[in-house]
Coordinates of C-alpha atoms and ligand atoms in Angstrom, one line a residue:
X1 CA -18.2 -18.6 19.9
X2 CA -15.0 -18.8 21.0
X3 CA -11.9 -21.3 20.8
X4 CA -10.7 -22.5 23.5
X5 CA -7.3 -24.8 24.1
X6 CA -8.7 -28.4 26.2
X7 CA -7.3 -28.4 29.4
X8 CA -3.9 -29.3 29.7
X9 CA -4.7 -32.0 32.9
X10 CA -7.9 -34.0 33.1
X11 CA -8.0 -32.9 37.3
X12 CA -8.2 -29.0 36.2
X13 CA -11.5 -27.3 37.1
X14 CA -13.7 -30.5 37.8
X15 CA -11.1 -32.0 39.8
X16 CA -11.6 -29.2 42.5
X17 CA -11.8 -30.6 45.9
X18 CA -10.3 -34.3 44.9
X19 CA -7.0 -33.4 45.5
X20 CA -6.2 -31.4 48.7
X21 CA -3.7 -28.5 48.6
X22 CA -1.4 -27.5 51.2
X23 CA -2.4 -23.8 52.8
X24 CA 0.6 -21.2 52.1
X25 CA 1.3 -19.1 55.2
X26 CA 1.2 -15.5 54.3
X27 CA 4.0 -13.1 54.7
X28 CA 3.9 -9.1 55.4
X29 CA 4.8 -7.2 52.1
X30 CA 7.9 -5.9 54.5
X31 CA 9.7 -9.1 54.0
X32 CA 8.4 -9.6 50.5
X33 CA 12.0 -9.6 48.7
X34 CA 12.1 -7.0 45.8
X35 CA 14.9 -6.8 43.7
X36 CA 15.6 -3.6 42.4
X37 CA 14.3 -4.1 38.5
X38 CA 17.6 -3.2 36.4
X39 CA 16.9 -1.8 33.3
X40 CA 18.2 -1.9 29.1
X41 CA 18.2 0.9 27.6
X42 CA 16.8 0.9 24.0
X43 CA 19.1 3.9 23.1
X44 CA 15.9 6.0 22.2
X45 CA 15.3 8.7 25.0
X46 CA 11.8 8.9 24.7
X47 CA 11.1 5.8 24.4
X48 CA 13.3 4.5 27.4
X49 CA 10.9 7.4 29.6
X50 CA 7.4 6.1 28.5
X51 CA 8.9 2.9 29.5
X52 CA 10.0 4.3 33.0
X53 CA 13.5 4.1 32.9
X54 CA 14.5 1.7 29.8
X55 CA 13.3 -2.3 29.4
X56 CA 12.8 -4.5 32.2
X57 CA 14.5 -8.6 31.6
X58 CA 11.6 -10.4 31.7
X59 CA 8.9 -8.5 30.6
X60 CA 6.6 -8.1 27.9
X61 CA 6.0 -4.7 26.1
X62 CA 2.6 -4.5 23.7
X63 CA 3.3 -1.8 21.4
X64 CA 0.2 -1.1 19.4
X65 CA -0.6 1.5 16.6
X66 CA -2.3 1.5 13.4
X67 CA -1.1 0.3 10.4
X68 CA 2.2 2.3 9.2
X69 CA 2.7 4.6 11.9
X70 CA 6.3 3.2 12.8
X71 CA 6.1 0.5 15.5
X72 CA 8.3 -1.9 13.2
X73 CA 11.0 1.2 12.9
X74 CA 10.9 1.6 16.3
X75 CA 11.3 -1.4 17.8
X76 CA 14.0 -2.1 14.8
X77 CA 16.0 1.1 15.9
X78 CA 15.9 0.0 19.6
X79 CA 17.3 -3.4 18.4
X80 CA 19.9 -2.0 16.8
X81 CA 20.6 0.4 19.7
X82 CA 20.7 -2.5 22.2
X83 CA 22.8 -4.9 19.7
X84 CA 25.2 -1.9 18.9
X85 CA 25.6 -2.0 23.7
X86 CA 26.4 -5.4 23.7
X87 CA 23.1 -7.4 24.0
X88 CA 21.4 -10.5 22.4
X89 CA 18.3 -9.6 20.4
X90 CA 16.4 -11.2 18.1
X91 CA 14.0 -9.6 15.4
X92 CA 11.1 -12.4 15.1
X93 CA 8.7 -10.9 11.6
X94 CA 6.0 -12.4 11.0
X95 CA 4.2 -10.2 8.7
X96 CA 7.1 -9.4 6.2
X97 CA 9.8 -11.2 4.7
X98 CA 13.1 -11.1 6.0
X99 CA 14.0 -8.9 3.0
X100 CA 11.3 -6.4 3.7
X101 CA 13.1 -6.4 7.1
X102 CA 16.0 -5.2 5.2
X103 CA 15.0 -2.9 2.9
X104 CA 13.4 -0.7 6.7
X105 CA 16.7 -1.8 8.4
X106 CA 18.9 0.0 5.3
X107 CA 17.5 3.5 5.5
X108 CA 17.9 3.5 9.5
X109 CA 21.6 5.2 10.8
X110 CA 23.8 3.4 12.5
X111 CA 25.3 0.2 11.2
X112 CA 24.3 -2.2 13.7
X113 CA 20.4 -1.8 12.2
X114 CA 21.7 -4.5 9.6
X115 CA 23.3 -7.0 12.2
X116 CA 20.6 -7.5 13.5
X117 CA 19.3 -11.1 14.1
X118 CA 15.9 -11.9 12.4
X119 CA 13.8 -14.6 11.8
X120 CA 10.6 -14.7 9.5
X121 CA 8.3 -17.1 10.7
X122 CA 4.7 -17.7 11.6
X123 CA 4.7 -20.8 13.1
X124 CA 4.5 -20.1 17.3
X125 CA 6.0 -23.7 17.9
X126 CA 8.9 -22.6 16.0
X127 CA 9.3 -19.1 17.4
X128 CA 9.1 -20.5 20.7
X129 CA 11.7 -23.1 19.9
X130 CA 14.4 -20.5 18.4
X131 CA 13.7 -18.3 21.9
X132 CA 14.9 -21.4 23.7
X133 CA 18.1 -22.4 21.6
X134 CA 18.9 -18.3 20.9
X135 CA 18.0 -17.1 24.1
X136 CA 18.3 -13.4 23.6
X137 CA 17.8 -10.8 26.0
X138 CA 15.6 -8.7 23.9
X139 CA 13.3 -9.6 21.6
X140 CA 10.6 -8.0 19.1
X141 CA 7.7 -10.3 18.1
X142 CA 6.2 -8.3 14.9
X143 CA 3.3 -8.8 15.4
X144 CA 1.2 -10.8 17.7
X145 CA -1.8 -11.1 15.5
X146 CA -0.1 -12.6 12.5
X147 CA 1.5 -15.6 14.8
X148 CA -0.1 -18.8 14.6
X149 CA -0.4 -21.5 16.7
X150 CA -1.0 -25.1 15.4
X151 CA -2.9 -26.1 18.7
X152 CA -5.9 -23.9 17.8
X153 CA -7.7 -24.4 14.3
X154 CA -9.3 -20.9 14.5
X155 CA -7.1 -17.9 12.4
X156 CA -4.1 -16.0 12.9
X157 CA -5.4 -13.3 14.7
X158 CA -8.3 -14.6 16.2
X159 CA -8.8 -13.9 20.3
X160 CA -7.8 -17.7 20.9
X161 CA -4.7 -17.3 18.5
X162 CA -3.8 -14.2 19.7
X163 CA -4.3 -15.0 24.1
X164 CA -2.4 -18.8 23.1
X165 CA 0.6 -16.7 21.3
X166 CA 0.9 -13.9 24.1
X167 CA 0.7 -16.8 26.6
X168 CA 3.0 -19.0 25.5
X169 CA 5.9 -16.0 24.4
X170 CA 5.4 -14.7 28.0
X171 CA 5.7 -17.9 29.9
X172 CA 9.1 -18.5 27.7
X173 CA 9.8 -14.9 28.2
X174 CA 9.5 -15.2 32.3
X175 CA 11.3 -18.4 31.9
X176 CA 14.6 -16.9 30.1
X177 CA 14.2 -13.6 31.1
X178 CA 13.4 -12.7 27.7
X179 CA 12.3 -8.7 27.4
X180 CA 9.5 -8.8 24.6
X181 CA 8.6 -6.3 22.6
X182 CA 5.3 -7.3 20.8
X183 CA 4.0 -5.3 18.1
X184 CA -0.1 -5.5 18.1
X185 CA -2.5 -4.0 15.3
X186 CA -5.3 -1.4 16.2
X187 CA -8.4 -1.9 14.4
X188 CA -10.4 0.6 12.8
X189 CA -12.2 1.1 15.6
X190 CA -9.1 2.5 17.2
X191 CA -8.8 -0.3 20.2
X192 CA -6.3 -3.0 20.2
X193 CA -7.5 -5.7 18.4
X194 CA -7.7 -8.6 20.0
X195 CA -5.6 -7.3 22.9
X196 CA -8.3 -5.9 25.5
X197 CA -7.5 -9.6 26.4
X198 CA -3.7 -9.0 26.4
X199 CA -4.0 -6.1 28.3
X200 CA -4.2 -7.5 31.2
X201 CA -1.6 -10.4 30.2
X202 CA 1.5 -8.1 29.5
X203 CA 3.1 -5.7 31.8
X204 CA 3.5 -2.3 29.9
X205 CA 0.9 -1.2 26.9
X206 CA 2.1 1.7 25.0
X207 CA 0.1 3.2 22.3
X208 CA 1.6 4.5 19.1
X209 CA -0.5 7.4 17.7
X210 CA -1.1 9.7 15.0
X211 CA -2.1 10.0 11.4
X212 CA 0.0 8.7 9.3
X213 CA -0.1 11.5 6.5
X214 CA 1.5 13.6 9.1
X215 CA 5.2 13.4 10.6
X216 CA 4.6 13.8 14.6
X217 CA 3.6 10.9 16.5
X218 CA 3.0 10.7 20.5
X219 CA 3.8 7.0 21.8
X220 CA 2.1 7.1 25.4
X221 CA 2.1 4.5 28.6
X222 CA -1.5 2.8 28.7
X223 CA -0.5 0.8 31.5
X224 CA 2.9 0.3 33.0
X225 CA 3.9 -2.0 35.8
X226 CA 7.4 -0.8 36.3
X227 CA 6.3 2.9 35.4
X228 CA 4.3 5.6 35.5
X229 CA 1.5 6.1 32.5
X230 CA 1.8 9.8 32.9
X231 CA 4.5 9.6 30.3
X232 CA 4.3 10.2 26.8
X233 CA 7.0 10.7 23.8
X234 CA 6.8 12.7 20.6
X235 CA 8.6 11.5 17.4
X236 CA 9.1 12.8 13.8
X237 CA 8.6 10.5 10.6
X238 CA 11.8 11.2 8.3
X239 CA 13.4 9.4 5.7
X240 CA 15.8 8.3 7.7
X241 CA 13.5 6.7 11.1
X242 CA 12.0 8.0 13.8
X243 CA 13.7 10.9 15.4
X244 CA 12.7 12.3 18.9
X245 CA 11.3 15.7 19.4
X246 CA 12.8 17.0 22.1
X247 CA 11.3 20.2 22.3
X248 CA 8.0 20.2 20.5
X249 CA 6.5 22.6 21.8
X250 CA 9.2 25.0 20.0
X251 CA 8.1 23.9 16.8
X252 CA 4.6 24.2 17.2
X253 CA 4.8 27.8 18.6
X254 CA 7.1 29.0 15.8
X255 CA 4.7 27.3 12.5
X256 CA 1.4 28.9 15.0
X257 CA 0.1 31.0 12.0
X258 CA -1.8 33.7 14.5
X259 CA -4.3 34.2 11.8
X260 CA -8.1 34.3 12.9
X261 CA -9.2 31.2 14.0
X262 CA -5.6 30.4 15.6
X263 CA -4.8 30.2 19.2
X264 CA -1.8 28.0 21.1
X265 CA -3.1 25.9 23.7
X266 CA -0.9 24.6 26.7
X267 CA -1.7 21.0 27.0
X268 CA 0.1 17.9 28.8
X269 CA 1.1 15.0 27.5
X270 CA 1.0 12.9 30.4
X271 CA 3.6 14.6 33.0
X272 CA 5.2 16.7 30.2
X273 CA 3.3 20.4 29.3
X274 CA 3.7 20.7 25.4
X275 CA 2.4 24.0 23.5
X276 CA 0.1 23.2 20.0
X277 CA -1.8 25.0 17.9
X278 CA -5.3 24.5 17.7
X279 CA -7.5 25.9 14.8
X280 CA -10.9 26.4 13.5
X281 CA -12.7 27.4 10.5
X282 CA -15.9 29.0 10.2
X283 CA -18.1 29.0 7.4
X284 CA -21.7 29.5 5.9
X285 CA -23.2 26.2 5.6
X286 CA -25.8 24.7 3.0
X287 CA -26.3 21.6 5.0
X288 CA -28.7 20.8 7.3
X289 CA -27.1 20.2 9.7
X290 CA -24.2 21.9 9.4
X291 CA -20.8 20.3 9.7
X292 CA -18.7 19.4 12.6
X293 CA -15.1 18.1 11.0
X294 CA -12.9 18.0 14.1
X295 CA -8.9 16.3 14.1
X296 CA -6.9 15.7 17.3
X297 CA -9.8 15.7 19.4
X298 CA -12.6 14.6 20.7
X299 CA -15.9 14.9 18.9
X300 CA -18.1 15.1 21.6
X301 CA -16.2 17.0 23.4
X302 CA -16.1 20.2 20.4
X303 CA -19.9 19.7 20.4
X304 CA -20.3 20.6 23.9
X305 CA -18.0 23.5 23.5
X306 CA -20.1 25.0 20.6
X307 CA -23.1 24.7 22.6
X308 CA -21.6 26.3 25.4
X309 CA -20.3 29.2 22.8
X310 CA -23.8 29.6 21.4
X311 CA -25.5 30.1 24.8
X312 CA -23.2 31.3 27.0
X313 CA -20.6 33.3 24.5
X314 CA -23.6 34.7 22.4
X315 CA -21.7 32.9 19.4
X316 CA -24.4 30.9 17.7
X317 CA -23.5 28.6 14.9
X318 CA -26.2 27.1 14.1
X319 CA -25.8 27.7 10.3
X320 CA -22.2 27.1 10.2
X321 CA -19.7 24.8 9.3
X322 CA -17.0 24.2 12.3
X323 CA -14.0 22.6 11.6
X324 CA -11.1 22.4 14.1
X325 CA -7.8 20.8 14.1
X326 CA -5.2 20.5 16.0
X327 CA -1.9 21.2 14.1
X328 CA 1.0 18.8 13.4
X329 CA -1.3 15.2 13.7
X330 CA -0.7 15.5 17.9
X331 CA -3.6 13.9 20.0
X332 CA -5.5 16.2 22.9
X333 CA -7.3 14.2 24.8
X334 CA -8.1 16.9 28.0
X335 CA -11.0 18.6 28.8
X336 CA -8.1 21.5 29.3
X337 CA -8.3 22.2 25.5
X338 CA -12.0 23.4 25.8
X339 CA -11.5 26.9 26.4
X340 CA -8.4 26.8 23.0
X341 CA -11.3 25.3 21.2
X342 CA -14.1 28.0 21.9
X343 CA -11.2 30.9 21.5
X344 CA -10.6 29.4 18.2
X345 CA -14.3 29.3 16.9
X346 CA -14.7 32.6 18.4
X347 CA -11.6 34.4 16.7
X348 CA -12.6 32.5 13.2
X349 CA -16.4 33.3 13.2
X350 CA -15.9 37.0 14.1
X351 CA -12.4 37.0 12.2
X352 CA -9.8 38.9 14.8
X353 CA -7.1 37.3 14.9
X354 CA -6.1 36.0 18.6
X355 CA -3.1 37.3 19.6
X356 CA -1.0 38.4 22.8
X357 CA 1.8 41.8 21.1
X358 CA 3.3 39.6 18.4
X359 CA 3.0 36.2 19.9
X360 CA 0.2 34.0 19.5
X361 CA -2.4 33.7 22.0
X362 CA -1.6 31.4 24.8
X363 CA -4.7 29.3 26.8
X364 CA -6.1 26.1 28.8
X365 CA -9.0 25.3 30.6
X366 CA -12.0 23.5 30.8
X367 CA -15.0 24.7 30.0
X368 CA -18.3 23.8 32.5
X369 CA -22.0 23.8 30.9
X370 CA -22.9 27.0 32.7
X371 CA -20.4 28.9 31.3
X372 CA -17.6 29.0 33.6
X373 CA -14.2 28.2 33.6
X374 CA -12.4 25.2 35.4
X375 CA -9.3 24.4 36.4
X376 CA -7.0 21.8 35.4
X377 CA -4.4 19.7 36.7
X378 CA -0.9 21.4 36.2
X379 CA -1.5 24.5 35.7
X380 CA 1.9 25.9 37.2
X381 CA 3.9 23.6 34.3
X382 CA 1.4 24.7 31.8
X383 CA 2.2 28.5 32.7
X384 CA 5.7 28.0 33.1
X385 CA 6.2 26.2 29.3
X386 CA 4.1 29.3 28.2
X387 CA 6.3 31.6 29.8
X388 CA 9.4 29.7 28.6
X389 CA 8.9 30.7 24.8
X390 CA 7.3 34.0 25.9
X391 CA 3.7 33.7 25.3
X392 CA 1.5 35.4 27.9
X393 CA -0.4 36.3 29.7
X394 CA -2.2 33.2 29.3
X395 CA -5.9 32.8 29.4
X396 CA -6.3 30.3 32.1
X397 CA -9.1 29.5 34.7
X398 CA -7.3 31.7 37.6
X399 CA -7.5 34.9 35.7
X400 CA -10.9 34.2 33.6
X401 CA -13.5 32.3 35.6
X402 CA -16.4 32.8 33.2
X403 CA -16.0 32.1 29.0
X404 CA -16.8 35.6 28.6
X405 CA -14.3 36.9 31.1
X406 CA -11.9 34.6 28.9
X407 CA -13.1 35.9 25.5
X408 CA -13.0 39.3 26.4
X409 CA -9.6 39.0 28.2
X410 CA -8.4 37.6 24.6
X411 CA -9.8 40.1 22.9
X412 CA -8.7 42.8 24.7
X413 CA -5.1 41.6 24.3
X414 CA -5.2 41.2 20.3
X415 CA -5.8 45.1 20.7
X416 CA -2.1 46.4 20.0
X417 CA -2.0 50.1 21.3
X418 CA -0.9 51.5 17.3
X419 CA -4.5 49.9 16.5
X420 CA -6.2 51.6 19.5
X421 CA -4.6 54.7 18.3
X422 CA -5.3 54.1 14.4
Ligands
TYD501 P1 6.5 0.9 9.7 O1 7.5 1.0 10.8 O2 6.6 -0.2 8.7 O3 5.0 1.0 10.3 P2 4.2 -0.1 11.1 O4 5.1 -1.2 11.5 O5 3.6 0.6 12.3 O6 3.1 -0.6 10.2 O7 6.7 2.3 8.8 C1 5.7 3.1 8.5 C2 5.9 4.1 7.4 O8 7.0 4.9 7.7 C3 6.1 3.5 6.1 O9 5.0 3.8 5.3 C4 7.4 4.1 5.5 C5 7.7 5.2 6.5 N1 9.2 5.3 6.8 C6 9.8 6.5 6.7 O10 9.2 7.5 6.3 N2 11.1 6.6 7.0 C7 11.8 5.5 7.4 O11 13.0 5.6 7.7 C8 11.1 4.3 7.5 C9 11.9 3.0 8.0 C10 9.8 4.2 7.2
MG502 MG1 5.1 -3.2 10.8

């Protein structure tokens, strides 16, 4: 069952007919007038590129992520950016105290993290109220979930509470030309909670991800109205904030460990090609059935690829334990990591290590149920970061169009000429 606000006029739906409206004469989208949208920057590059370009007045930005990944440190840090340029903003908590604020606010650099505006409150009527006196032209609402309004009985974060406080925040929001940032829970299950309704209510969704053990996190467009959602940002937990990773895929190619069972695999993240290292352990199981542990990607997806290994690669695991891993807490979702994930299997079952002279072992692809290789989107971006920190040749799907043509190829470049010789 599901709360519902009563209908603001009596005439609404049952009224239909009653009251005649006047037709509205169409116009061609030529003389539709479109105002160039101008943008604030939140002072964080990555973040201002997921967004397209920086914050649009006027719109509302979900920001979701599970528990303690760093959406209230990075909205705070964009606050402070924007406050420290000149503009209005407003820090509205509603799930810590305004000295918990603080105490995140203190170990961020700059010192306009501590002039920041902030309100604690929970009560919608009053957070709506303060928008209207304060007017700011940014604004973070942390988060939408624990916001109540006194209209609905149901509970703070409930799908009523949750639609009646987006609603209302964006109708003031439109209004004023408030930019919201709203900070929105994931639930275990990984989706938005709530939110599949806000979705479609807000214009930009980004998604916050990673583990939070580890210190990289990707923050990637879901859906952007004033962007594209090929975007995608990578950031570093430290004890001072977040701090953008510019170049990534450096790190991850210098910490690859080219041991057995290691190989790099050129993957995008949205637009952008970044280099990781993806790794697998094999190992005698006692377990029937054996164990599949996989991180930073999908399940499924590593199933198919062992299957295809076992009848296709002549690399049967049936009596193994597979895990695999992609290193550093970074998210592949592309079926362009198949072909790093059978390499990897390969090179730890039969223990050679994977590599091309002293680099590690560069590769993409996708891999089809009959064996062969696909191709991807991008390749010529994925080739050209490869070749930017020296690792090739790569094994890619227009070199290698079978899985054995690929693990050969690897193989036959992890011979050096000394061990030919030796
Ligand atoms: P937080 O932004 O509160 O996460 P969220 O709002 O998504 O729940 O911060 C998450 C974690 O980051 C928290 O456990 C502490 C850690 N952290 C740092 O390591 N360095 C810092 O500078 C800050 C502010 C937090
Ligand atoms: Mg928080």
């Amino acid at each position: 069952m599901e709360e519902v606000r009563a209908s603001r006029g009596p005439a609404g739906r049952g009224g239909r007919g009653t009251q005649a409206s006047a037709p509205v004469k169409p116009i061609a989208l030529s003389e539709v007038q479109a105002a160039e949208h101008s943008r604030l920057s939140t002072g964080i590059g990555e973040l201002d590129t997921v967004l397209g370009g920086g914050l649009v007045p006027g719109s509302l930005v979900l920001i979701g992520g599970s528990p303690g990944i760093g959406k209230s440190t990075l909205t705070t840090m964009a606050l402070a950016n924007l406050l420290a340029a000149g503009h209005r903003t407003l820090y509205v908590s509603a799930e810590e105290s305004a000295a918990q604020v603080r105490l995140r606010a203190q170990r961020l650099p700059g010192p306009a993290s501590l002039q920041i505006p902030v309100i604690a409150e929970t009560d919608l009527d009053a957070v709506l109220a303060t928008l209207e006196q304060e007017h700011p032209e940014v604004c973070v609402v942390d988060s939408v979930q624990t916001l109540h309004s006194s209209t609905l009985s149901s509970a703070a974060g409930s799908v009523a509470q949750v639609r009646e406080v987006a609603g209302e925040i964006m109708r003031v929001a439109k209004q004023r030309r408030i930019a919201v940032l709203l900070v929105g829970h994931v639930t275990k299950e990984g989706s938005l909670a709530g939110p599949r309704v806000l979705e479609h209510l807000v214009d930009c969704v980004l998604q916050f991800e990673g583990e939070r053990e580890r210190t990289y996190r990707t923050l990637r467009a879901v859906k952007n109205r004033f962007g594209s959602t090929n975007e995608a940002g990578v950031f570093e937990m430290r004890d001072d904030g977040l701090v953008e990773v510019v170049d990534a895929s450096a790190r991850f190619v210098a910490e690859a460990t080219r041991a057995p069972g290691s190989v790099v695999l050129c993957a995008m993240e949205g637009s952008r090609p970044l280099l990781v290292e993806v790794q697998a352990l094999v190992t005698a199981s006692e377990l029937v059935p054996p164990r599949r542990v996989v991180a930073g990607l999908d399940r499924n997806r590593v199933a198919l690829v062992l299957a295809v290994l076992g009848r296709h690669g002549g690399i049967g695991l049936g009596a193994a334990d597979v895990f695999v891993n992609v290193v550093g807490g970074v998210r592949v979702d592309e079926p362009g990591a198949d072909v790093a994930v059978a390499l990897a299997v390969a090179s730890a079952a039969k223990r050679i290590p994977l590599t091309g002279g002293d680099a590690p072992l560069a590769c993409f692809g996708e891999l089809g149920l009959t064996g062969e290789l696909r191709n991807v989107a991008h390749g010529e971006r994925r080739l050209a970061e490869a070749a930017k920190f020296g690792l090739g040749p790569v094994v890619e799907p227009a070199v290698c169009r079978t899985l054995n043509a690929a693990l050969t190829q690897a193989l036959a470049r992890t011979q050096r000429p000394d061990d030919l010789a030796a």
